[in-house]
CSV table of C-alpha atoms and ligand atoms in Angstrom, one decimal:
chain,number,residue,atom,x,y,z
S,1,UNK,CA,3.8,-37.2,-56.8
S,2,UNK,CA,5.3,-33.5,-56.8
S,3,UNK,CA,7.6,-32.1,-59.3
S,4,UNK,CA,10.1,-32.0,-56.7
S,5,UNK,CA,10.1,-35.0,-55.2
S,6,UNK,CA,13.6,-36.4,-53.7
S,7,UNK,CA,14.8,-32.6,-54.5
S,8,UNK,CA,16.7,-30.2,-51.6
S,9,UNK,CA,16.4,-26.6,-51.6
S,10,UNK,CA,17.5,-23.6,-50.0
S,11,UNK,CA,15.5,-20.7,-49.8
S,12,UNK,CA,17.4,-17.5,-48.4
S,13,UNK,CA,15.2,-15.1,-46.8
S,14,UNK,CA,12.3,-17.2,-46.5
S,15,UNK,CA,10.6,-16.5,-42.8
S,16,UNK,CA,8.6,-14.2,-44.8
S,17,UNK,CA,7.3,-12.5,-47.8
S,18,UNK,CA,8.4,-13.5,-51.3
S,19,UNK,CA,10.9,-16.1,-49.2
S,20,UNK,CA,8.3,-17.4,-47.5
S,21,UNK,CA,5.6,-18.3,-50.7
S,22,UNK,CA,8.6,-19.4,-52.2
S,23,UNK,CA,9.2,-22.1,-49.5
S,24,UNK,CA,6.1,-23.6,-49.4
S,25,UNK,CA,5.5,-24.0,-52.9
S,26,UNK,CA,8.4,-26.3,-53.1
S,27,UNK,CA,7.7,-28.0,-50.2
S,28,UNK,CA,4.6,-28.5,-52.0
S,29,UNK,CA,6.3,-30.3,-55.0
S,30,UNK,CA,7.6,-32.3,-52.5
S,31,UNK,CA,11.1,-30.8,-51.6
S,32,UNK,CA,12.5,-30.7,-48.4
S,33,UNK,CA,13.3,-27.4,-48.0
S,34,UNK,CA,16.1,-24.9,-46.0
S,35,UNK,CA,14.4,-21.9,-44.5
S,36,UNK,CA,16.6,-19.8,-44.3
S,37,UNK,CA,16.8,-16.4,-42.0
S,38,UNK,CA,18.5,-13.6,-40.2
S,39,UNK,CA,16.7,-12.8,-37.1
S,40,UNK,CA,13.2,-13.7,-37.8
S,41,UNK,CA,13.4,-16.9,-36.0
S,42,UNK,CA,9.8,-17.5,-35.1
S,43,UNK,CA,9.1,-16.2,-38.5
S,44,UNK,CA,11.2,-18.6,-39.8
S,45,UNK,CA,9.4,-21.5,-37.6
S,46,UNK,CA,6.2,-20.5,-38.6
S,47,UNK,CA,7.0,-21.3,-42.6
S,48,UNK,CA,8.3,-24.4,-41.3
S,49,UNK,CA,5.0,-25.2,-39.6
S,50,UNK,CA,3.2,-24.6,-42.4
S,51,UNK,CA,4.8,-26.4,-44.5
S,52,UNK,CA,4.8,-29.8,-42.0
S,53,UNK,CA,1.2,-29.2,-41.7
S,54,UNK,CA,0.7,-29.6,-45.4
S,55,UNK,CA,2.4,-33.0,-45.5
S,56,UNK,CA,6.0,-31.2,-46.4
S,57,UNK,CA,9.9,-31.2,-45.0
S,58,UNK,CA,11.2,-28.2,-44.3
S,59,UNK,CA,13.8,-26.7,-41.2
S,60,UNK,CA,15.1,-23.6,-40.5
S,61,UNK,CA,18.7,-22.6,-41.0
S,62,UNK,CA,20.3,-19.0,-39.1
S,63,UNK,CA,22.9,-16.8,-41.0
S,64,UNK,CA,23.5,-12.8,-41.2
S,65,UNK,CA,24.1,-11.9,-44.4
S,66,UNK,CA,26.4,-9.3,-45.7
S,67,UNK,CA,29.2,-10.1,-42.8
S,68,UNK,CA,32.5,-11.7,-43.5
S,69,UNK,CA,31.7,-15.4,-43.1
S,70,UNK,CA,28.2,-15.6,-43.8
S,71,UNK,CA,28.1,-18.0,-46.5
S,72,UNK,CA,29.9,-20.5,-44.6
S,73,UNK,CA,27.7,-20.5,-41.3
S,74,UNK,CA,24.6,-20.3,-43.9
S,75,UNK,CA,26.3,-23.3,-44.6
S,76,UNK,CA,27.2,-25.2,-41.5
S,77,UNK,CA,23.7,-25.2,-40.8
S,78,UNK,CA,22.6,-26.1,-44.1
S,79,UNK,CA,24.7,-29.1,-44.4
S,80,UNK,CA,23.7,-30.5,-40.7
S,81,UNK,CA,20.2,-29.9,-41.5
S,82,UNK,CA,20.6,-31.8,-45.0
S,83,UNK,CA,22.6,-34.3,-43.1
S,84,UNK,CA,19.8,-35.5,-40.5
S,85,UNK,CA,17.4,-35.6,-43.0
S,86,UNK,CA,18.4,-36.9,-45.7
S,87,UNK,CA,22.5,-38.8,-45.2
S,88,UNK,CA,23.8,-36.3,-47.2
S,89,UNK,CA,24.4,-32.4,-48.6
S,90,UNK,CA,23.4,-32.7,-51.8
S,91,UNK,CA,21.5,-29.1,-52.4
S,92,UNK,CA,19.0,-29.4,-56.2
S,93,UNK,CA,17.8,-26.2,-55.7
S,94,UNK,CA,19.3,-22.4,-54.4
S,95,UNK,CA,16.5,-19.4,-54.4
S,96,UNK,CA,18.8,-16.4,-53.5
S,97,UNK,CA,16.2,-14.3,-52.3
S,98,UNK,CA,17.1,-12.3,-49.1
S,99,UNK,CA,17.2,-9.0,-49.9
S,100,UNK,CA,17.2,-5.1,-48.5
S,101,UNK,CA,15.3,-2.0,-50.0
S,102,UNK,CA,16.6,1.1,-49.9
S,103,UNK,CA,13.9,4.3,-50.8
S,104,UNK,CA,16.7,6.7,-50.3
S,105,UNK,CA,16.9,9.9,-52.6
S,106,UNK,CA,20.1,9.8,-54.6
S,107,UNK,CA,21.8,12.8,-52.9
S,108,UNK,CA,21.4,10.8,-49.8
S,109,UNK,CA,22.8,7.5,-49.9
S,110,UNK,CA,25.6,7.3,-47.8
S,111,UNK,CA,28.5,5.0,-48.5
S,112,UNK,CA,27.6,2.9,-45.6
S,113,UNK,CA,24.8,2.1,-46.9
S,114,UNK,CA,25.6,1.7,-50.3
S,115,UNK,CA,27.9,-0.9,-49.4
S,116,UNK,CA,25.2,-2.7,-46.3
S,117,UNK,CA,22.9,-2.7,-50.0
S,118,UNK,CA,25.2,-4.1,-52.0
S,119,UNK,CA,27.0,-6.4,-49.3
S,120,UNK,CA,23.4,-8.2,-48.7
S,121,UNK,CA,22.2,-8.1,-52.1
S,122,UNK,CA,25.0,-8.4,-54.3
S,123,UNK,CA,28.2,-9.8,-52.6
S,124,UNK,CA,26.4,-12.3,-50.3
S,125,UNK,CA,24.4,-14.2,-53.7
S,126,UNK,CA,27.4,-14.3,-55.5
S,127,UNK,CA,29.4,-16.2,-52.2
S,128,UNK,CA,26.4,-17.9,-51.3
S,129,UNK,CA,26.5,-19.5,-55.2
S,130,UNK,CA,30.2,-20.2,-55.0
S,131,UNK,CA,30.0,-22.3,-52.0
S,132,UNK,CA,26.6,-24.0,-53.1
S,133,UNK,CA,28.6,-25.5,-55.9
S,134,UNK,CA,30.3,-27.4,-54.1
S,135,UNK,CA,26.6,-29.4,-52.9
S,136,UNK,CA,24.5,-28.8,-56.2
S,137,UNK,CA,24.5,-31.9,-58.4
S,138,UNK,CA,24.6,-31.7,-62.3
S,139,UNK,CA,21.3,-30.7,-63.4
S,140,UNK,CA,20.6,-28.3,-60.4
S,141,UNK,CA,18.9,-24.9,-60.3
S,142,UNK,CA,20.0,-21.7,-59.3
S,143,UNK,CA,17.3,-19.0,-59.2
S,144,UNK,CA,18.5,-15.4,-58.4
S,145,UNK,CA,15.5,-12.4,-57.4
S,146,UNK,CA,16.1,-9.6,-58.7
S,147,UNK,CA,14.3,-6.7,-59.5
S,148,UNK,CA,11.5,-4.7,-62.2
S,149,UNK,CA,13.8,-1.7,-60.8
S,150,UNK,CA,16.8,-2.8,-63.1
S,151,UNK,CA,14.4,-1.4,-65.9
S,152,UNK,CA,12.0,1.1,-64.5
S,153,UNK,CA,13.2,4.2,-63.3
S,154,UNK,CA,12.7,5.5,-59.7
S,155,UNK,CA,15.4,7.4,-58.6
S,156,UNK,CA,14.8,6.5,-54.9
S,157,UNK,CA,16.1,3.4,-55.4
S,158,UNK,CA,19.2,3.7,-57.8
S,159,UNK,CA,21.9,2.3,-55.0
S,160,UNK,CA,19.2,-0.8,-54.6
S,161,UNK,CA,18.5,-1.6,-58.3
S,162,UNK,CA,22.5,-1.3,-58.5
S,163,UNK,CA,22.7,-4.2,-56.7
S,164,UNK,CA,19.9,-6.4,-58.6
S,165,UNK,CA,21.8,-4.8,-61.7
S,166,UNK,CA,24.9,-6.8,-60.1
S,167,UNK,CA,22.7,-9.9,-59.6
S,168,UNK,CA,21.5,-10.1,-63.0
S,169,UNK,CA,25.1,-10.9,-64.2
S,170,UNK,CA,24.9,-14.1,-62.0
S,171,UNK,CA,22.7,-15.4,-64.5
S,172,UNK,CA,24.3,-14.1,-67.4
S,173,UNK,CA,28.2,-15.3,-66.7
S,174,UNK,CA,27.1,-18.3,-64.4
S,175,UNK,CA,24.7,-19.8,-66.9
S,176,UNK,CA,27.3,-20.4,-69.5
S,177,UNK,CA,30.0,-21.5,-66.8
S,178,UNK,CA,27.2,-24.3,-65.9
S,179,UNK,CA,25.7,-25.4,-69.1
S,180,UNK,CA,28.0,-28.2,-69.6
S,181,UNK,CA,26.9,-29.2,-66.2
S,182,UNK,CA,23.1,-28.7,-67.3
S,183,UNK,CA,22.5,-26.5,-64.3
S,184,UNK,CA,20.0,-23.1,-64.8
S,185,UNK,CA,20.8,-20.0,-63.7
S,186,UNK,CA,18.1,-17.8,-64.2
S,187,UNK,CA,17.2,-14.2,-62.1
S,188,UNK,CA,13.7,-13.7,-61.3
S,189,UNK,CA,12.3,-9.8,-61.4
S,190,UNK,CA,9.1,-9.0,-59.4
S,191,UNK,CA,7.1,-6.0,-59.6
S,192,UNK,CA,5.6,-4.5,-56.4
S,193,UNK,CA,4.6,-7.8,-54.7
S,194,UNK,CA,2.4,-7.4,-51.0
S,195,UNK,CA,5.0,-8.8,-48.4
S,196,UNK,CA,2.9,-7.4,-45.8
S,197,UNK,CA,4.7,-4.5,-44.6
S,198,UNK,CA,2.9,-1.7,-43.2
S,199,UNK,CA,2.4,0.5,-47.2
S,200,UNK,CA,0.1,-2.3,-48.0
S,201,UNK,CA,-2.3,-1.3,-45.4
S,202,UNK,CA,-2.9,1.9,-47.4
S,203,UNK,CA,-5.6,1.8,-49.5
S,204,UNK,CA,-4.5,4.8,-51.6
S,205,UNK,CA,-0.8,3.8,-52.1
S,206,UNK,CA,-2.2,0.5,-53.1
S,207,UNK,CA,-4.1,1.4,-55.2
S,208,UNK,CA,-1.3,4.0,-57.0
S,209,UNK,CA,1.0,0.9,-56.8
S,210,UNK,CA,-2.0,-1.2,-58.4
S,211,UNK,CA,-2.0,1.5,-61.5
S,212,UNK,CA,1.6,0.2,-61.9
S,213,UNK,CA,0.9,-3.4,-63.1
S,214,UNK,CA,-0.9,-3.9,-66.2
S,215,UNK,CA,-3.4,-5.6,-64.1
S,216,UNK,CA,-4.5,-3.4,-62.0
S,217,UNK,CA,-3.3,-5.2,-58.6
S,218,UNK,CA,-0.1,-5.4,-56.5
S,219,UNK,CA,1.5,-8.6,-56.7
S,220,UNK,CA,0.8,-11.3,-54.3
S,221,UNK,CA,4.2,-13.7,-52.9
S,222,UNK,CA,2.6,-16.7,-54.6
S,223,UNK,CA,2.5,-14.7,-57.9
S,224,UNK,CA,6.1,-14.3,-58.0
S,225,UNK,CA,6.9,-17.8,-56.0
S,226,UNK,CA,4.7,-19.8,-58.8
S,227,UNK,CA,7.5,-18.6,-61.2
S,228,UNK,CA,10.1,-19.3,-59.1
S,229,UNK,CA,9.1,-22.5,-58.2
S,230,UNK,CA,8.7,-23.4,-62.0
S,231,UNK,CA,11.9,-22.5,-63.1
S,232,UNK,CA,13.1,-25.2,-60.4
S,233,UNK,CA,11.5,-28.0,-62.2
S,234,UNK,CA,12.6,-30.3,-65.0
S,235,UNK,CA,10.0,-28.7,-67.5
S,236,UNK,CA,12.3,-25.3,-67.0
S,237,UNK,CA,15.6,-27.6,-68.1
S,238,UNK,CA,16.2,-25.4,-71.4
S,239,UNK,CA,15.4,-22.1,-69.7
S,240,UNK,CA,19.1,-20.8,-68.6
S,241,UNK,CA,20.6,-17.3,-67.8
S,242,UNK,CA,17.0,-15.5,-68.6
S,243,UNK,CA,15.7,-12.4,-67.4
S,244,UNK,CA,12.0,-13.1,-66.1
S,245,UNK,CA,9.7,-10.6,-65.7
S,246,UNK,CA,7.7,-11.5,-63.1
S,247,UNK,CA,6.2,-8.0,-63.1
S,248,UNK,CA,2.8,-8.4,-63.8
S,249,UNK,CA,3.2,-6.7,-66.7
S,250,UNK,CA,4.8,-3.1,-65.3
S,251,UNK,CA,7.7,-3.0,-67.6
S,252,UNK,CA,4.9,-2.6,-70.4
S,253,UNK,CA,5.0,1.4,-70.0
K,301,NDP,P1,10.9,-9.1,-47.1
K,301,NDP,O1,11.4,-7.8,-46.6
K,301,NDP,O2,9.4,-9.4,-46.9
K,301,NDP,O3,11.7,-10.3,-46.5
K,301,NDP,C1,13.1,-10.2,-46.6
K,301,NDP,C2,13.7,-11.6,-46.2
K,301,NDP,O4,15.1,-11.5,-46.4
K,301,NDP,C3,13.4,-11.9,-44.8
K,301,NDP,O5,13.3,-13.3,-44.7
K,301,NDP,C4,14.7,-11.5,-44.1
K,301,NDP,O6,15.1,-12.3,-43.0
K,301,NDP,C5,15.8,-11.7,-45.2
K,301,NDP,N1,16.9,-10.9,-45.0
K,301,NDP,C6,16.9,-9.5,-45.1
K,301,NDP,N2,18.2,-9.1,-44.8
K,301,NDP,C7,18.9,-10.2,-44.5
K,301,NDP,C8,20.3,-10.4,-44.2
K,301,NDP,N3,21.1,-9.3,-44.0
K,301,NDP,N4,20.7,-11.6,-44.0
K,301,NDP,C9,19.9,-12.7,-44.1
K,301,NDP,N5,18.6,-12.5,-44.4
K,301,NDP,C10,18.1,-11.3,-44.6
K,301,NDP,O7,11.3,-9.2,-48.6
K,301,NDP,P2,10.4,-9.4,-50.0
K,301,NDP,O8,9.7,-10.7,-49.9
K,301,NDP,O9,9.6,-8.2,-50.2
K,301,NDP,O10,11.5,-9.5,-51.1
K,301,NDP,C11,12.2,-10.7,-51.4
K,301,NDP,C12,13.1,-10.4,-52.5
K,301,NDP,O11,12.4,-9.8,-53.6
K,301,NDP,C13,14.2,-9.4,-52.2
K,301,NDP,O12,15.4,-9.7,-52.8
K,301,NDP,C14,13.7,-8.1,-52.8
K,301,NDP,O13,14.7,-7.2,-53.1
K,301,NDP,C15,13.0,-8.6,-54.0
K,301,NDP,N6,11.9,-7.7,-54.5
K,301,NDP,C16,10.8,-7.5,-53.7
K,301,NDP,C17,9.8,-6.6,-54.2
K,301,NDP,C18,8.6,-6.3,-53.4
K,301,NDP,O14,7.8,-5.4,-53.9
K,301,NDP,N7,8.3,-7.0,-52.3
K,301,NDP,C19,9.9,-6.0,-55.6
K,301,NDP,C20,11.1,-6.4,-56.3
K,301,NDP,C21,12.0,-7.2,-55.8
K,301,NDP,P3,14.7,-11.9,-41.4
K,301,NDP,O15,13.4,-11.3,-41.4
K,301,NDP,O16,14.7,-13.2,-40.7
K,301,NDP,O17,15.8,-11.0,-41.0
């Protein structure tokens, strides 16, 4: 039996990448899980599929984030999804993972894409949590990704580790709002983790990006999803509003 068993979870961002790892090692635990996604709809299908063919639940769930109303169509089809499957909306388990970069030199960033940064990655996992409250049971888990840039410097990316600076304080406020509840809030950092965009393919950048991590490799999705996915169980119960560096060992210096 999985750790997970009888458990619901959403997953935002999860028809690929960090998202995607993160869905099926749930699944694997035995929750039935909400992929969710913006417009990578066959994307999205394809982590279903993979987690049906290894015995799990999973369907996909549609929503933009960062426009006005996005947490409740996230929602809608959340709750109709939970509904078929299972007679109910009870959600265990939110991942807020979706996320943008930025790699925009500071004199650069333009307001509209200050606020398109902070819109996705900030605004739309703190509305995402307030509605979720309404479906996550005592005992549930909140698990926010952040990022290794809220304490390593690259200047390229100050407007996009000001919005995982913002998420951070999800864990912080929200944990002691939901103690008496016994439901974790925790955020998540990874380091640079292979989500299989295009800079991976460069053997020279990876291997500048590998000299980053104390061991000598990018990170792999499952790295960071493993941690993820632990901080969802029961053995994570007395873990609340923590910062975990799920680095591999880059905020070492
Ligand atoms: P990817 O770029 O591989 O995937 C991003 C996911 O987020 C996709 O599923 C995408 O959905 C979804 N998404 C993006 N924008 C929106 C939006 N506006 N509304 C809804 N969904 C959206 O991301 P990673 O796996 O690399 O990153 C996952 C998280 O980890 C992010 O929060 C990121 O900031 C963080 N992180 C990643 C690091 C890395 O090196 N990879 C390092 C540190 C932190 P779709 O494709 O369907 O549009």
């Amino acid at each position: 039996m999985g750790r997970l068993t009888d458990k619901t979870a959403l997953v935002t961002g999860s028809s690929r990448g960090i998202g995607r790892a993160t869905a099926v090692r749930l699944a694997r635990e035995g929750a039935l899980v909400a992929v969710h996604y913006a417009t990578g709809a066959e994307q999205a299908e394809e982590t279903v599929e993979t987690i049906e063919k290894e015995g799990g639940r999973a369907f996909a769930v549609q929503a933009e984030l960062g426009m006005p109303g996005d947490a409740h169509q996230l929602f809608l089809g959340l709750e109709r999804g939970l509904k078929e499957r299972t007679g109910e909306t009870r959600l265990d388990i939110l991942v807020n993972n979706a996320g943008v970069m930025g790699g925009i030199a500071p004199e650069e960033v333009t307001p509209e894409q200050f606020d398109r940064l902070m819109a996705v990655n900030a605004r739309a996992p703190f509305f995402v949590l307030q509605r979720a409250l309404k479906n996550i049971p005592d005992g549930g888990r909140v698990i926010n990704v952040s990022s290794g840039l809220t304490r390593f410097a690259n200047p390229q990316e100050v407007a996009y580790a000001m919005t995982k600076g913002a998420v951070e304080q999800l864990a912080l406020h929200y944990a002691k709002h939901l103690g008496p509840r016994r439901i974790t809030v925790n955020s998540v950092a990874p380091g640079i983790t292979d989500n299989g965009s295009a800079v991976f393919d460069i053997p020279e950048a990876v291997r500048q990006m590998a000299g980053l991590s104390a061991f000598n490799r990018v990170g792999e999705t499952g790295d960071v999803a493993d941690v993820i996915t632990f901080l969802a169980t029961d053995e994570a119960r007395w873990i609340t509003g923590a910062f975990i560096d799920a680095t591999g060992g880059t905020l070492l210096g």
